[in-house]
């Protein structure tokens, strides 16, 4: 892939006097602009009695301001031909809108209004409480989603800041009151942790003027002490957890150590994930689905955070082939630690990774998200050419070294969901006995 053709777009950052960062990337030829207000605190900033509150607040900010009702917000955005939404992760919350260039100013007026001047009416809190509870039930009703959530929590452990569900437990959502919600928002939505990030058909100075005017009216009263990130090491022995559930398949996930979002090995992790379970030519897909027909869905994934990471593999199979499927997953992970990846396979995988990155950047929202994450984890814009070069620099030795660091069976967390007979359970547990 010819990296000399990769376009480098103009990126600018302005830090307002109150500490809010305004970051933009102008993409010539685009007709749309996507702008997001990012809070650099997510679910991992919650204390146990607050679990779920960051996501709850994300919902509530759309439920009315001093100037607009919830219905007015949605109707105004629709009338501008725009879309507005939000999401919560463990390390940030984002409120964003996408619109045509000419509609940016009125769209920003709505977005900033709901972010800065939401009123949290009691009736809306109660109504949205029910919505979030239904979202929790919907997650739990999906076996695959439920397994991934529970595997994540089990891997990190309840003592770690990442060891809980973003949506929170039902009990918390049922009991969180308006006072607690306002206190959390005041504590965590501080100017130095807010980035307004835009990409596409955007003029940086015009955006900065809009944001400066809006945020000069914001009420930021609380100065908080920052929470420290926890030190974390791999468990001393594997953890194997079985969840019985009346479903037609048995699902299995294996979680192990990954790497932080800013680690030097992050490019190797991209390639390792693609090689093992990132597509139809990956080793797990070929061995489990194509050669043996043991599963329809089989893949791997990597979750990276500021200070740590998790790598996971997943498959859904018949109860009587669970043992064989787990053995193949284990063997394929082990094989990468022992045998160097052939150069032709490595080259093909790297081209796949680069191609997916480039194809993902087809819209202003993709550019906006990539730019925000770059500033969240590197405090600067990461040139696309530098990312592609980092992928090109991955070697068989560097890939093997990362696999040896991460794929240690003594640190695996293995979870099954669905029918598991006693003999299969015994075999799986025996395979990981120290």
CSV table of C-alpha atoms in Angstrom, one decimal:
chain,number,residue,atom,x,y,z
A,1,UNK,CA,0.0,0.0,0.0
A,2,UNK,CA,1.5,3.3,-1.1
A,3,UNK,CA,1.6,5.5,2.0
A,4,UNK,CA,2.9,8.5,0.2
A,5,UNK,CA,-0.7,9.0,-1.1
A,6,UNK,CA,-2.1,9.3,2.4
A,7,UNK,CA,-3.5,12.8,2.8
A,8,UNK,CA,-2.6,14.7,5.9
A,9,UNK,CA,-5.4,17.0,6.9
A,10,UNK,CA,-5.2,20.3,8.9
A,11,UNK,CA,-5.7,19.8,12.6
A,12,UNK,CA,-5.9,22.6,15.1
A,13,UNK,CA,-6.4,22.8,18.9
A,14,UNK,CA,-7.3,25.8,21.0
A,15,UNK,CA,-7.5,25.6,24.8
A,16,UNK,CA,-10.0,28.2,26.1
A,17,UNK,CA,-9.3,30.2,29.2
A,18,UNK,CA,-11.5,27.9,31.3
A,19,UNK,CA,-9.6,24.8,30.2
A,20,UNK,CA,-12.0,23.4,27.6
A,21,UNK,CA,-10.1,22.1,24.5
A,22,UNK,CA,-11.5,22.8,21.0
A,23,UNK,CA,-10.0,20.5,18.4
A,24,UNK,CA,-10.8,20.3,14.7
A,25,UNK,CA,-9.8,18.6,11.5
A,26,UNK,CA,-10.8,20.1,8.2
A,27,UNK,CA,-11.4,17.6,5.5
A,28,UNK,CA,-11.6,19.2,2.0
A,29,UNK,CA,-14.4,18.0,-0.2
A,30,UNK,CA,-16.7,16.9,2.7
A,31,UNK,CA,-20.2,18.3,2.9
A,32,UNK,CA,-20.8,17.2,6.5
A,33,UNK,CA,-19.3,18.0,9.8
A,34,UNK,CA,-19.5,15.9,12.9
A,35,UNK,CA,-18.9,17.5,16.3
A,36,UNK,CA,-18.7,15.8,19.6
A,37,UNK,CA,-18.4,17.0,23.2
A,38,UNK,CA,-16.2,14.5,24.9
A,39,UNK,CA,-15.8,14.1,28.7
A,40,UNK,CA,-12.6,12.3,29.5
A,41,UNK,CA,-14.2,10.4,32.3
A,42,UNK,CA,-16.4,7.4,31.9
A,43,UNK,CA,-17.7,4.4,33.9
A,44,UNK,CA,-14.3,3.7,35.5
A,45,UNK,CA,-14.5,7.0,37.3
A,46,UNK,CA,-17.6,5.8,39.3
A,47,UNK,CA,-17.5,4.5,42.8
A,48,UNK,CA,-19.4,1.2,43.6
A,49,UNK,CA,-22.5,3.0,44.7
A,50,UNK,CA,-22.5,5.0,41.5
A,51,UNK,CA,-22.0,2.2,39.0
A,52,UNK,CA,-24.2,3.0,36.0
A,53,UNK,CA,-24.5,6.8,36.8
A,54,UNK,CA,-22.3,8.0,33.9
A,55,UNK,CA,-24.5,6.1,31.4
A,56,UNK,CA,-27.7,7.3,33.1
A,57,UNK,CA,-26.6,10.9,32.9
A,58,UNK,CA,-25.8,10.4,29.2
A,59,UNK,CA,-29.5,9.6,28.7
A,60,UNK,CA,-30.8,12.4,30.9
A,61,UNK,CA,-29.0,15.2,29.1
A,62,UNK,CA,-31.4,14.8,26.3
A,63,UNK,CA,-34.5,15.3,28.5
A,64,UNK,CA,-34.8,19.1,28.7
A,65,UNK,CA,-32.9,22.3,29.3
A,66,UNK,CA,-33.8,25.7,30.6
A,67,UNK,CA,-34.6,26.6,27.0
A,68,UNK,CA,-35.9,23.4,25.4
A,69,UNK,CA,-38.0,20.4,26.2
A,70,UNK,CA,-36.9,16.9,25.2
A,71,UNK,CA,-39.4,17.0,22.3
A,72,UNK,CA,-38.1,20.4,21.2
A,73,UNK,CA,-34.5,19.1,21.1
A,74,UNK,CA,-35.3,16.2,18.8
A,75,UNK,CA,-37.7,18.2,16.6
A,76,UNK,CA,-35.2,21.0,16.2
A,77,UNK,CA,-32.4,18.6,15.2
A,78,UNK,CA,-34.7,16.8,12.7
A,79,UNK,CA,-35.7,20.1,11.2
A,80,UNK,CA,-32.0,20.9,10.6
A,81,UNK,CA,-31.5,17.6,8.8
A,82,UNK,CA,-29.0,16.6,11.5
A,83,UNK,CA,-28.6,13.6,13.8
A,84,UNK,CA,-27.7,13.7,17.4
A,85,UNK,CA,-26.7,10.9,19.8
A,86,UNK,CA,-24.3,9.9,22.6
A,87,UNK,CA,-22.4,7.0,24.0
A,88,UNK,CA,-20.6,6.0,27.2
A,89,UNK,CA,-17.5,4.0,27.5
A,90,UNK,CA,-15.2,3.2,30.5
A,91,UNK,CA,-12.9,6.2,29.8
A,92,UNK,CA,-15.1,8.8,28.2
A,93,UNK,CA,-18.6,9.9,27.4
A,94,UNK,CA,-19.4,11.6,24.0
A,95,UNK,CA,-22.4,13.7,23.0
A,96,UNK,CA,-22.2,14.3,19.2
A,97,UNK,CA,-24.1,15.6,16.2
A,98,UNK,CA,-23.7,15.3,12.5
A,99,UNK,CA,-25.0,17.9,10.1
A,100,UNK,CA,-24.4,19.7,6.8
A,101,UNK,CA,-21.9,22.5,6.9
A,102,UNK,CA,-24.4,25.3,6.8
A,103,UNK,CA,-26.3,23.9,9.9
A,104,UNK,CA,-23.3,23.7,12.2
A,105,UNK,CA,-24.1,26.9,14.2
A,106,UNK,CA,-27.7,26.1,15.1
A,107,UNK,CA,-26.8,22.4,15.7
A,108,UNK,CA,-24.1,23.5,18.1
A,109,UNK,CA,-26.6,25.7,19.9
A,110,UNK,CA,-28.7,22.7,20.6
A,111,UNK,CA,-25.7,20.4,21.5
A,112,UNK,CA,-24.1,22.9,23.9
A,113,UNK,CA,-27.5,23.7,25.4
A,114,UNK,CA,-28.2,20.2,26.4
A,115,UNK,CA,-24.6,19.6,27.6
A,116,UNK,CA,-24.5,22.8,29.7
A,117,UNK,CA,-28.1,23.6,30.7
A,118,UNK,CA,-29.9,20.4,31.2
A,119,UNK,CA,-32.4,20.6,34.1
A,120,UNK,CA,-32.9,16.9,35.1
A,121,UNK,CA,-36.6,17.2,35.7
A,122,UNK,CA,-37.8,14.6,38.3
A,123,UNK,CA,-40.5,13.2,36.0
A,124,UNK,CA,-37.9,12.7,33.2
A,125,UNK,CA,-35.5,11.0,35.6
A,126,UNK,CA,-38.2,8.5,36.6
A,127,UNK,CA,-39.2,7.9,33.0
A,128,UNK,CA,-35.6,7.4,31.8
A,129,UNK,CA,-34.9,5.1,34.8
A,130,UNK,CA,-37.3,2.7,33.3
A,131,UNK,CA,-35.7,3.0,29.9
A,132,UNK,CA,-32.2,2.2,31.3
A,133,UNK,CA,-33.6,-0.8,33.2
A,134,UNK,CA,-35.1,-2.1,29.9
A,135,UNK,CA,-31.7,-1.6,28.3
A,136,UNK,CA,-30.1,-3.7,31.0
A,137,UNK,CA,-32.7,-6.4,30.5
A,138,UNK,CA,-32.2,-6.3,26.7
A,139,UNK,CA,-28.4,-6.8,27.3
A,140,UNK,CA,-29.1,-9.7,29.6
A,141,UNK,CA,-31.6,-11.2,27.2
A,142,UNK,CA,-28.9,-11.5,24.5
A,143,UNK,CA,-26.6,-14.4,25.4
A,144,UNK,CA,-23.7,-13.2,23.4
A,145,UNK,CA,-23.8,-9.7,24.8
A,146,UNK,CA,-24.3,-11.0,28.3
A,147,UNK,CA,-21.3,-13.3,28.0
A,148,UNK,CA,-19.0,-10.6,26.9
A,149,UNK,CA,-20.1,-8.3,29.7
A,150,UNK,CA,-19.7,-10.9,32.3
A,151,UNK,CA,-16.4,-12.1,30.9
A,152,UNK,CA,-15.1,-8.5,31.1
A,153,UNK,CA,-16.2,-8.1,34.7
A,154,UNK,CA,-14.8,-11.4,35.7
A,155,UNK,CA,-11.4,-10.7,34.0
A,156,UNK,CA,-10.8,-7.4,35.7
A,157,UNK,CA,-12.3,-8.4,39.1
A,158,UNK,CA,-14.6,-6.4,41.3
A,159,UNK,CA,-11.6,-4.5,43.0
A,160,UNK,CA,-10.6,-2.9,39.7
A,161,UNK,CA,-12.1,0.3,38.2
A,162,UNK,CA,-12.9,-1.6,35.0
A,163,UNK,CA,-14.6,-4.5,36.9
A,164,UNK,CA,-18.2,-3.6,36.5
A,165,UNK,CA,-20.8,-3.1,33.8
A,166,UNK,CA,-21.2,0.3,32.1
A,167,UNK,CA,-25.0,0.1,32.4
A,168,UNK,CA,-24.6,-0.6,36.1
A,169,UNK,CA,-26.6,-3.0,38.3
A,170,UNK,CA,-30.3,-2.8,38.5
A,171,UNK,CA,-30.2,-1.8,42.2
A,172,UNK,CA,-28.1,1.3,41.5
A,173,UNK,CA,-30.3,2.4,38.7
A,174,UNK,CA,-33.4,2.0,40.8
A,175,UNK,CA,-32.0,4.0,43.7
A,176,UNK,CA,-30.0,6.8,42.1
A,177,UNK,CA,-31.6,10.1,43.0
A,178,UNK,CA,-31.4,13.6,41.4
A,179,UNK,CA,-29.0,14.9,44.1
A,180,UNK,CA,-26.5,12.1,43.4
A,181,UNK,CA,-26.8,12.6,39.7
A,182,UNK,CA,-26.2,16.4,39.9
A,183,UNK,CA,-23.2,15.8,42.3
A,184,UNK,CA,-21.6,13.3,40.0
A,185,UNK,CA,-22.0,15.5,36.9
A,186,UNK,CA,-20.6,18.5,38.8
A,187,UNK,CA,-17.6,16.5,39.9
A,188,UNK,CA,-16.7,14.8,36.7
A,189,UNK,CA,-17.8,17.3,34.0
A,190,UNK,CA,-14.9,19.8,34.6
A,191,UNK,CA,-13.5,22.0,31.9
A,192,UNK,CA,-10.0,20.5,31.8
A,193,UNK,CA,-11.6,17.1,31.0
A,194,UNK,CA,-13.9,18.4,28.2
A,195,UNK,CA,-12.9,18.3,24.5
A,196,UNK,CA,-15.1,19.7,21.7
A,197,UNK,CA,-13.9,17.8,18.7
A,198,UNK,CA,-15.1,18.3,15.1
A,199,UNK,CA,-14.1,16.9,11.7
A,200,UNK,CA,-15.2,17.4,8.2
A,201,UNK,CA,-16.4,20.7,6.7
A,202,UNK,CA,-15.5,22.8,9.6
A,203,UNK,CA,-13.6,26.1,10.1
A,204,UNK,CA,-11.6,26.0,13.3
A,205,UNK,CA,-11.9,29.7,14.3
A,206,UNK,CA,-15.7,29.7,13.7
A,207,UNK,CA,-16.0,26.6,15.9
A,208,UNK,CA,-13.9,28.0,18.6
A,209,UNK,CA,-16.0,31.2,18.7
A,210,UNK,CA,-19.2,29.2,19.1
A,211,UNK,CA,-17.7,27.0,21.8
A,212,UNK,CA,-16.2,29.9,23.7
A,213,UNK,CA,-19.4,31.8,23.7
A,214,UNK,CA,-21.4,28.8,24.9
A,215,UNK,CA,-19.0,27.5,27.5
A,216,UNK,CA,-18.4,30.9,29.0
A,217,UNK,CA,-22.0,30.5,30.3
A,218,UNK,CA,-21.3,27.1,31.8
A,219,UNK,CA,-21.5,26.6,35.6
A,220,UNK,CA,-18.4,24.7,36.7
A,221,UNK,CA,-18.3,25.0,40.5
A,222,UNK,CA,-16.6,22.0,41.7
A,223,UNK,CA,-12.8,21.4,41.8
A,224,UNK,CA,-12.2,17.7,42.4
A,225,UNK,CA,-9.3,15.6,43.3
A,226,UNK,CA,-8.5,13.1,40.6
A,227,UNK,CA,-8.8,9.4,41.3
A,228,UNK,CA,-5.8,7.3,40.8
A,229,UNK,CA,-5.8,4.4,38.4
A,230,UNK,CA,-5.3,1.0,40.0
A,231,UNK,CA,-2.3,-1.2,39.6
A,232,UNK,CA,-3.2,-4.5,38.1
A,233,UNK,CA,-1.5,-7.8,37.5
A,234,UNK,CA,-2.5,-11.1,36.0
A,235,UNK,CA,-4.2,-13.5,38.4
A,236,UNK,CA,-2.0,-16.2,39.8
A,237,UNK,CA,-4.2,-19.0,38.3
A,238,UNK,CA,-6.8,-19.4,35.6
A,239,UNK,CA,-10.4,-18.7,36.4
A,240,UNK,CA,-13.0,-20.9,34.8
A,241,UNK,CA,-16.6,-19.9,35.2
A,242,UNK,CA,-19.7,-21.7,33.9
A,243,UNK,CA,-23.1,-20.1,33.6
A,244,UNK,CA,-25.9,-22.5,33.0
A,245,UNK,CA,-28.5,-21.1,30.6
A,246,UNK,CA,-31.3,-22.7,28.6
A,247,UNK,CA,-30.1,-21.9,25.1
A,248,UNK,CA,-29.5,-24.0,22.0
A,249,UNK,CA,-25.7,-23.3,21.9
A,250,UNK,CA,-22.9,-23.2,24.4
A,251,UNK,CA,-21.0,-19.9,24.2
A,252,UNK,CA,-17.4,-19.7,25.3
A,253,UNK,CA,-15.1,-16.7,25.8
A,254,UNK,CA,-11.4,-16.6,26.8
A,255,UNK,CA,-10.0,-13.4,28.2
A,256,UNK,CA,-6.3,-12.6,28.8
A,257,UNK,CA,-4.0,-9.7,29.0
A,258,UNK,CA,-3.9,-7.1,26.3
A,259,UNK,CA,-2.0,-3.8,26.0
A,260,UNK,CA,-2.8,-0.2,26.8
A,261,UNK,CA,-4.1,2.1,24.1
A,262,UNK,CA,-0.8,4.1,23.9
A,263,UNK,CA,1.6,1.1,24.3
A,264,UNK,CA,4.3,0.7,21.8
A,265,UNK,CA,2.9,-2.8,21.1
A,266,UNK,CA,-0.5,-1.4,20.0
A,267,UNK,CA,0.3,-2.0,16.3
A,268,UNK,CA,1.4,-5.5,17.0
A,269,UNK,CA,-1.9,-6.0,18.8
A,270,UNK,CA,-3.9,-4.8,15.8
A,271,UNK,CA,-2.1,-7.4,13.6
A,272,UNK,CA,-2.3,-10.1,16.3
A,273,UNK,CA,-6.1,-9.7,16.6
A,274,UNK,CA,-6.6,-9.8,12.8
A,275,UNK,CA,-4.3,-12.8,12.5
A,276,UNK,CA,-6.0,-14.8,15.2
A,277,UNK,CA,-9.7,-14.0,14.8
A,278,UNK,CA,-10.2,-10.8,12.9
A,279,UNK,CA,-11.8,-12.0,9.7
A,280,UNK,CA,-12.7,-14.9,7.4
A,281,UNK,CA,-9.1,-15.7,6.7
A,282,UNK,CA,-8.1,-15.6,10.4
A,283,UNK,CA,-6.7,-18.8,12.0
A,284,UNK,CA,-9.6,-19.3,14.4
A,285,UNK,CA,-12.2,-18.8,11.6
A,286,UNK,CA,-10.5,-21.3,9.3
A,287,UNK,CA,-9.8,-23.9,12.0
A,288,UNK,CA,-13.1,-23.8,13.9
A,289,UNK,CA,-15.6,-22.9,11.2
A,290,UNK,CA,-14.2,-23.6,7.8
A,291,UNK,CA,-12.3,-26.9,8.4
A,292,UNK,CA,-14.5,-28.4,11.2
A,293,UNK,CA,-17.8,-26.6,11.0
A,294,UNK,CA,-18.0,-26.3,14.8
A,295,UNK,CA,-19.3,-22.7,15.0
A,296,UNK,CA,-21.0,-20.1,12.9
A,297,UNK,CA,-19.7,-17.2,14.9
A,298,UNK,CA,-16.0,-17.2,16.0
A,299,UNK,CA,-13.7,-14.2,16.4
A,300,UNK,CA,-11.2,-12.4,18.6
A,301,UNK,CA,-11.1,-8.8,19.9
A,302,UNK,CA,-8.9,-6.4,21.8
A,303,UNK,CA,-10.0,-3.8,24.4
A,304,UNK,CA,-7.5,-1.2,25.2
A,305,UNK,CA,-7.6,1.4,28.0
A,306,UNK,CA,-5.3,4.1,29.3
A,307,UNK,CA,-3.3,1.8,31.5
A,308,UNK,CA,-4.2,-1.7,30.6
A,309,UNK,CA,-5.9,-3.9,28.1
A,310,UNK,CA,-7.8,-7.2,27.5
A,311,UNK,CA,-7.7,-9.6,24.6
A,312,UNK,CA,-10.6,-12.0,24.1
A,313,UNK,CA,-11.6,-14.8,21.8
A,314,UNK,CA,-15.2,-16.1,21.4
A,315,UNK,CA,-17.1,-18.9,19.8
A,316,UNK,CA,-20.7,-20.3,19.9
A,317,UNK,CA,-20.9,-24.0,19.4
A,318,UNK,CA,-23.0,-27.1,20.1
A,319,UNK,CA,-22.8,-28.4,23.7
A,320,UNK,CA,-21.2,-31.7,22.6
A,321,UNK,CA,-18.4,-29.9,20.6
A,322,UNK,CA,-17.6,-27.4,23.3
A,323,UNK,CA,-14.5,-29.2,24.6
A,324,UNK,CA,-13.1,-29.6,21.0
A,325,UNK,CA,-13.7,-25.9,20.3
A,326,UNK,CA,-12.0,-24.7,23.5
A,327,UNK,CA,-9.0,-26.9,22.8
A,328,UNK,CA,-8.6,-25.4,19.3
A,329,UNK,CA,-8.9,-21.9,20.7
A,330,UNK,CA,-6.2,-22.7,23.3
A,331,UNK,CA,-4.0,-24.4,20.7
A,332,UNK,CA,-4.2,-21.6,18.2
A,333,UNK,CA,-3.3,-19.0,20.9
A,334,UNK,CA,-0.3,-21.2,22.0
A,335,UNK,CA,0.9,-21.8,18.4
A,336,UNK,CA,1.5,-18.1,17.9
A,337,UNK,CA,3.8,-18.0,21.0
A,338,UNK,CA,5.9,-21.0,19.6
A,339,UNK,CA,6.0,-20.7,15.9
A,340,UNK,CA,6.9,-17.5,14.0
A,341,UNK,CA,4.2,-16.2,11.7
A,342,UNK,CA,5.2,-16.9,8.1
A,343,UNK,CA,6.1,-13.7,6.2
A,344,UNK,CA,3.4,-14.1,3.5
A,345,UNK,CA,0.6,-14.5,6.1
A,346,UNK,CA,2.0,-11.6,8.1
A,347,UNK,CA,2.1,-9.4,5.0
A,348,UNK,CA,-1.5,-10.3,4.1
A,349,UNK,CA,-2.7,-9.6,7.6
A,350,UNK,CA,-1.1,-6.2,7.7
A,351,UNK,CA,-2.6,-5.2,4.4
A,352,UNK,CA,-6.0,-6.3,5.8
A,353,UNK,CA,-5.6,-4.2,8.9
A,354,UNK,CA,-4.5,-1.1,6.9
A,355,UNK,CA,-7.3,-1.5,4.4
A,356,UNK,CA,-9.9,-1.6,7.2
A,357,UNK,CA,-8.5,1.5,8.8
A,358,UNK,CA,-8.6,3.4,5.6
A,359,UNK,CA,-12.0,2.2,4.6
A,360,UNK,CA,-13.4,3.2,8.0
A,361,UNK,CA,-12.5,6.8,7.3
A,362,UNK,CA,-15.3,7.4,4.8
A,363,UNK,CA,-17.3,9.9,6.9
A,364,UNK,CA,-16.8,12.9,9.1
A,365,UNK,CA,-18.0,10.9,12.2
A,366,UNK,CA,-15.2,8.4,11.7
A,367,UNK,CA,-12.6,11.2,11.5
A,368,UNK,CA,-14.0,12.9,14.6
A,369,UNK,CA,-13.9,9.8,16.7
A,370,UNK,CA,-10.4,8.9,15.6
A,371,UNK,CA,-9.2,12.5,16.4
A,372,UNK,CA,-10.8,12.5,19.8
A,373,UNK,CA,-9.3,9.2,20.8
A,374,UNK,CA,-5.9,10.3,19.6
A,375,UNK,CA,-6.1,13.4,21.9
A,376,UNK,CA,-7.6,11.3,24.7
A,377,UNK,CA,-4.7,8.8,24.7
A,378,UNK,CA,-1.8,10.7,23.1
A,379,UNK,CA,-2.7,14.4,23.7
A,380,UNK,CA,-2.0,15.1,20.1
A,381,UNK,CA,-3.2,14.2,16.6
A,382,UNK,CA,-1.8,10.9,15.4
A,383,UNK,CA,-1.0,11.2,11.7
A,384,UNK,CA,-2.6,8.4,9.7
A,385,UNK,CA,0.7,7.8,7.8
A,386,UNK,CA,2.3,7.2,11.2
A,387,UNK,CA,-0.3,4.5,12.1
A,388,UNK,CA,0.2,2.7,8.8
A,389,UNK,CA,3.9,2.9,9.2
A,390,UNK,CA,3.6,1.4,12.7
A,391,UNK,CA,1.7,-1.5,11.2
A,392,UNK,CA,4.3,-2.0,8.5
A,393,UNK,CA,7.0,-2.2,11.2
A,394,UNK,CA,5.4,-5.3,12.8
A,395,UNK,CA,7.6,-8.3,12.4
A,396,UNK,CA,7.3,-12.1,13.2
A,397,UNK,CA,9.6,-11.6,16.2
A,398,UNK,CA,7.6,-8.6,17.6
A,399,UNK,CA,4.3,-10.4,17.1
A,400,UNK,CA,5.6,-13.5,18.8
A,401,UNK,CA,6.9,-11.5,21.7
A,402,UNK,CA,3.5,-9.9,22.2
A,403,UNK,CA,1.8,-13.2,22.0
A,404,UNK,CA,4.2,-14.7,24.6
A,405,UNK,CA,3.4,-11.7,26.9
A,406,UNK,CA,-0.3,-12.0,26.6
A,407,UNK,CA,-1.2,-15.6,25.9
A,408,UNK,CA,-0.3,-17.1,29.3
A,409,UNK,CA,-2.8,-19.8,30.2
A,410,UNK,CA,-2.1,-19.1,33.9
A,411,UNK,CA,-3.8,-15.7,33.4
A,412,UNK,CA,-6.8,-16.8,31.3
A,413,UNK,CA,-10.3,-16.2,32.4
A,414,UNK,CA,-12.6,-18.7,30.7
A,415,UNK,CA,-16.3,-18.4,30.7
A,416,UNK,CA,-19.0,-20.6,29.2
A,417,UNK,CA,-22.7,-19.9,28.9
A,418,UNK,CA,-25.3,-22.5,28.1
A,419,UNK,CA,-25.4,-26.3,28.6
A,420,UNK,CA,-22.1,-27.9,29.8
A,421,UNK,CA,-22.1,-31.6,30.8
A,422,UNK,CA,-20.0,-32.8,33.7
A,423,UNK,CA,-17.4,-34.6,31.5
A,424,UNK,CA,-16.8,-31.6,29.3
A,425,UNK,CA,-16.4,-29.4,32.3
A,426,UNK,CA,-13.9,-31.8,33.8
A,427,UNK,CA,-11.9,-31.9,30.6
A,428,UNK,CA,-11.8,-28.1,30.3
A,429,UNK,CA,-10.8,-27.6,33.9
A,430,UNK,CA,-8.2,-30.3,33.7
A,431,UNK,CA,-6.6,-28.6,30.7
A,432,UNK,CA,-5.9,-25.5,32.8
A,433,UNK,CA,-5.1,-27.0,36.1
A,434,UNK,CA,-1.7,-25.7,37.4
